[in-house]
mmCIF file of C-alpha atoms in Angstrom:
data_model
loop_
_atom_site.group_PDB
_atom_site.id
_atom_site.type_symbol
_atom_site.label_atom_id
_atom_site.label_comp_id
_atom_site.label_asym_id
_atom_site.label_seq_id
_atom_site.Cartn_x
_atom_site.Cartn_y
_atom_site.Cartn_z
ATOM 1 C CA MET D 1 34.302 34.350 -37.844
ATOM 2 C CA ARG D 2 37.989 34.600 -37.164
ATOM 3 C CA GLU D 3 40.597 37.334 -36.922
ATOM 4 C CA ASP D 4 44.008 36.580 -38.397
ATOM 5 C CA GLY D 5 47.168 38.472 -37.610
ATOM 6 C CA ILE D 6 48.743 39.459 -40.927
ATOM 7 C CA ARG D 7 51.853 41.183 -42.229
ATOM 8 C CA ARG D 8 51.207 43.604 -45.093
ATOM 9 C CA PRO D 9 53.559 43.943 -48.086
ATOM 10 C CA ASP D 10 55.057 47.094 -46.513
ATOM 11 C CA GLY D 11 55.964 45.076 -43.389
ATOM 12 C CA SER D 12 53.318 46.562 -41.082
ATOM 13 C CA ASP D 13 51.149 44.279 -38.948
ATOM 14 C CA GLY D 14 47.387 44.134 -39.125
ATOM 15 C CA ILE D 15 44.308 42.051 -38.443
ATOM 16 C CA TYR D 16 42.082 40.535 -41.104
ATOM 17 C CA ALA D 17 38.569 39.422 -40.159
ATOM 18 C CA VAL D 18 37.272 36.434 -42.171
ATOM 19 C CA VAL D 19 33.837 34.832 -42.216
ATOM 20 C CA ASP D 20 34.300 31.099 -42.798
ATOM 21 C CA LYS D 21 31.334 29.308 -44.342
ATOM 22 C CA PRO D 22 31.042 25.997 -46.180
ATOM 23 C CA THR D 23 30.767 25.670 -49.945
ATOM 24 C CA TYR D 24 27.287 26.328 -51.275
ATOM 25 C CA ALA D 25 25.386 25.178 -54.327
ATOM 26 C CA LEU D 26 23.252 27.520 -56.426
ATOM 27 C CA ILE D 27 20.805 25.928 -58.820
ATOM 28 C CA ILE D 28 19.315 27.458 -61.968
ATOM 29 C CA PRO D 29 16.120 25.470 -62.640
ATOM 30 C CA LEU D 30 15.433 25.985 -66.343
ATOM 31 C CA ASP D 31 12.384 24.819 -68.279
ATOM 32 C CA GLY D 32 12.518 26.216 -71.804
ATOM 33 C CA GLU D 33 12.486 29.985 -71.330
ATOM 34 C CA ARG D 34 11.309 29.828 -67.715
ATOM 35 C CA LEU D 35 13.468 30.079 -64.594
ATOM 36 C CA HIS D 36 12.291 28.874 -61.192
ATOM 37 C CA LEU D 37 13.089 31.342 -58.396
ATOM 38 C CA VAL D 38 12.504 31.507 -54.674
ATOM 39 C CA GLU D 39 11.542 34.556 -52.643
ATOM 40 C CA GLN D 40 12.336 34.766 -48.963
ATOM 41 C CA TYR D 41 12.968 37.197 -46.145
ATOM 42 C CA ARG D 42 16.668 37.992 -45.726
ATOM 43 C CA TYR D 43 17.224 39.178 -42.180
ATOM 44 C CA PRO D 44 20.509 41.098 -42.765
ATOM 45 C CA LEU D 45 18.783 43.149 -45.492
ATOM 46 C CA GLY D 46 15.477 43.514 -43.652
ATOM 47 C CA ARG D 47 13.475 42.621 -46.757
ATOM 48 C CA ARG D 48 12.329 39.837 -49.048
ATOM 49 C CA THR D 49 14.493 38.935 -52.066
ATOM 50 C CA TRP D 50 14.067 36.898 -55.256
ATOM 51 C CA GLU D 51 16.949 34.566 -56.043
ATOM 52 C CA PHE D 52 17.837 31.169 -57.413
ATOM 53 C CA PRO D 53 17.596 28.256 -54.959
ATOM 54 C CA GLN D 54 20.884 27.990 -53.093
ATOM 55 C CA GLY D 55 22.343 26.783 -49.848
ATOM 56 C CA THR D 56 24.854 24.832 -47.837
ATOM 57 C CA ALA D 57 24.787 21.703 -45.737
ATOM 58 C CA PRO D 58 27.141 22.428 -42.809
ATOM 59 C CA GLU D 59 26.193 19.142 -41.120
ATOM 60 C CA LEU D 60 27.115 17.339 -44.368
ATOM 61 C CA ALA D 61 30.316 19.182 -45.296
ATOM 62 C CA ASP D 62 31.604 16.225 -47.294
ATOM 63 C CA VAL D 63 28.588 16.049 -49.627
ATOM 64 C CA ALA D 64 29.607 16.295 -53.287
ATOM 65 C CA PRO D 65 28.422 19.595 -54.837
ATOM 66 C CA PRO D 66 26.055 17.950 -57.396
ATOM 67 C CA GLU D 67 24.377 16.028 -54.568
ATOM 68 C CA LEU D 68 24.106 19.228 -52.516
ATOM 69 C CA ALA D 69 22.547 20.956 -55.537
ATOM 70 C CA ALA D 70 19.920 18.223 -55.963
ATOM 71 C CA ARG D 71 19.164 18.355 -52.239
ATOM 72 C CA GLU D 72 18.780 22.142 -52.139
ATOM 73 C CA LEU D 73 16.613 22.156 -55.272
ATOM 74 C CA GLN D 74 14.214 19.589 -53.835
ATOM 75 C CA GLU D 75 14.243 21.132 -50.360
ATOM 76 C CA GLU D 76 13.410 24.679 -51.465
ATOM 77 C CA THR D 77 11.244 24.101 -54.555
ATOM 78 C CA GLY D 78 10.121 20.471 -54.582
ATOM 79 C CA LEU D 79 11.656 20.117 -58.046
ATOM 80 C CA HIS D 80 13.638 17.054 -59.101
ATOM 81 C CA ALA D 81 16.067 17.325 -62.025
ATOM 82 C CA ARG D 82 17.086 14.474 -64.306
ATOM 83 C CA SER D 83 20.042 16.602 -65.403
ATOM 84 C CA ILE D 84 22.214 18.708 -63.093
ATOM 85 C CA LEU D 85 25.214 20.231 -64.853
ATOM 86 C CA ASP D 86 28.008 22.187 -63.121
ATOM 87 C CA ILE D 87 28.461 25.416 -65.125
ATOM 88 C CA GLY D 88 30.915 27.337 -62.943
ATOM 89 C CA GLY D 89 32.093 28.652 -59.627
ATOM 90 C CA LEU D 90 31.632 31.845 -57.620
ATOM 91 C CA ASP D 91 33.350 33.470 -54.658
ATOM 92 C CA VAL D 92 30.727 35.079 -52.421
ATOM 93 C CA ALA D 93 32.715 38.011 -51.036
ATOM 94 C CA PRO D 94 36.457 37.315 -51.371
ATOM 95 C CA GLY D 95 37.436 40.382 -49.343
ATOM 96 C CA LEU D 96 35.335 39.196 -46.394
ATOM 97 C CA SER D 97 34.552 35.485 -46.630
ATOM 98 C CA SER D 98 36.204 32.199 -47.554
ATOM 99 C CA GLN D 99 32.909 30.868 -48.933
ATOM 100 C CA GLN D 100 32.840 29.560 -52.470
ATOM 101 C CA GLY D 101 29.998 28.146 -54.479
ATOM 102 C CA ARG D 102 29.224 25.982 -57.472
ATOM 103 C CA VAL D 103 26.512 26.901 -59.973
ATOM 104 C CA PHE D 104 24.379 24.128 -61.447
ATOM 105 C CA LEU D 105 21.964 24.121 -64.350
ATOM 106 C CA ALA D 106 18.986 21.884 -63.558
ATOM 107 C CA THR D 107 16.844 20.677 -66.463
ATOM 108 C CA ASP D 108 14.349 17.941 -67.284
ATOM 109 C CA LEU D 109 12.405 18.865 -64.171
ATOM 110 C CA THR D 110 9.502 17.214 -62.395
ATOM 111 C CA GLU D 111 7.501 18.801 -59.608
ATOM 112 C CA GLY D 112 7.120 17.509 -56.077
ATOM 113 C CA GLU D 113 6.679 18.789 -52.538
ATOM 114 C CA PRO D 114 9.343 21.037 -50.978
ATOM 115 C CA ARG D 115 10.950 20.014 -47.662
ATOM 116 C CA ARG D 116 11.918 23.420 -46.316
ATOM 117 C CA GLU D 117 13.961 24.114 -43.218
ATOM 118 C CA VAL D 118 12.409 26.083 -40.344
ATOM 119 C CA GLU D 119 14.053 29.314 -41.565
ATOM 120 C CA GLU D 120 12.461 28.813 -44.998
ATOM 121 C CA GLN D 121 8.832 28.497 -43.856
ATOM 122 C CA ASP D 122 7.766 31.742 -45.525
ATOM 123 C CA MET D 123 9.568 30.980 -48.792
ATOM 124 C CA ARG D 124 7.593 31.437 -52.017
ATOM 125 C CA THR D 125 8.481 30.131 -55.465
ATOM 126 C CA ALA D 126 7.583 31.157 -59.002
ATOM 127 C CA TRP D 127 8.364 30.394 -62.611
ATOM 128 C CA ILE D 128 9.606 33.589 -64.261
ATOM 129 C CA GLY D 129 10.317 34.050 -67.958
ATOM 130 C CA ARG D 130 13.854 35.002 -68.890
ATOM 131 C CA GLY D 131 12.770 38.379 -70.279
ATOM 132 C CA GLU D 132 10.915 39.177 -67.054
ATOM 133 C CA PHE D 133 13.919 37.995 -65.007
ATOM 134 C CA GLU D 134 16.177 40.430 -66.859
ATOM 135 C CA LYS D 135 13.648 43.266 -66.386
ATOM 136 C CA MET D 136 13.550 42.486 -62.653
ATOM 137 C CA ILE D 137 17.348 42.809 -62.487
ATOM 138 C CA THR D 138 17.260 46.141 -64.342
ATOM 139 C CA ALA D 139 14.466 47.420 -62.085
ATOM 140 C CA GLY D 140 16.383 46.473 -58.921
ATOM 141 C CA GLU D 141 13.827 43.795 -57.977
ATOM 142 C CA ILE D 142 16.495 41.076 -58.159
ATOM 143 C CA THR D 143 19.681 42.185 -56.425
ATOM 144 C CA ASP D 144 21.157 38.908 -55.170
ATOM 145 C CA ALA D 145 24.730 39.047 -56.515
ATOM 146 C CA GLN D 146 25.093 35.265 -56.691
ATOM 147 C CA SER D 147 21.902 34.900 -58.731
ATOM 148 C CA ILE D 148 22.904 37.641 -61.155
ATOM 149 C CA ALA D 149 26.406 36.192 -61.536
ATOM 150 C CA ALA D 150 24.961 32.700 -61.993
ATOM 151 C CA TYR D 151 22.711 33.980 -64.772
ATOM 152 C CA THR D 152 25.816 35.366 -66.481
ATOM 153 C CA LEU D 153 27.402 31.907 -66.231
ATOM 154 C CA LEU D 154 24.256 30.467 -67.832
ATOM 155 C CA LEU D 155 24.464 32.940 -70.722
ATOM 156 C CA LEU D 156 28.145 32.115 -71.265
ATOM 157 C CA HIS D 157 27.406 28.380 -71.063
ATOM 158 C CA GLU D 158 24.748 28.721 -73.751
ATOM 159 C CA ARG D 159 27.155 30.394 -76.178
#
């Protein structure tokens, strides 16, 4: 977190608070019409949320995004993908944070054991059909903005 002194277009001074975070990878594991999601407790929200696997590697800031995607996929779900395709980018909260992300489509999947971090111990995973995924968004059961935006990128990619 940092506070920058700024000069507004009208010439007045101000302060802009920015949350700096490293680039993240979000992975859409797709097997036919099924999507693989994770559910975990999100402390700032005070509740569990369903979302696509995603994360950063602050200790490995120089890791190429496709490698980060493969790592996060395996870590959170145990899945390995023979194909990981970059389908677009997202800004998390451009009015608040410098964090950007890359969205990857993971296909040709094989299952394995997850290697979750300590904070992810209570994480659950599930295969969810695309129709059910869309119903969950409409019902407010999936509210993660990055996951919803990533799904839009998937739909555009498939056109």
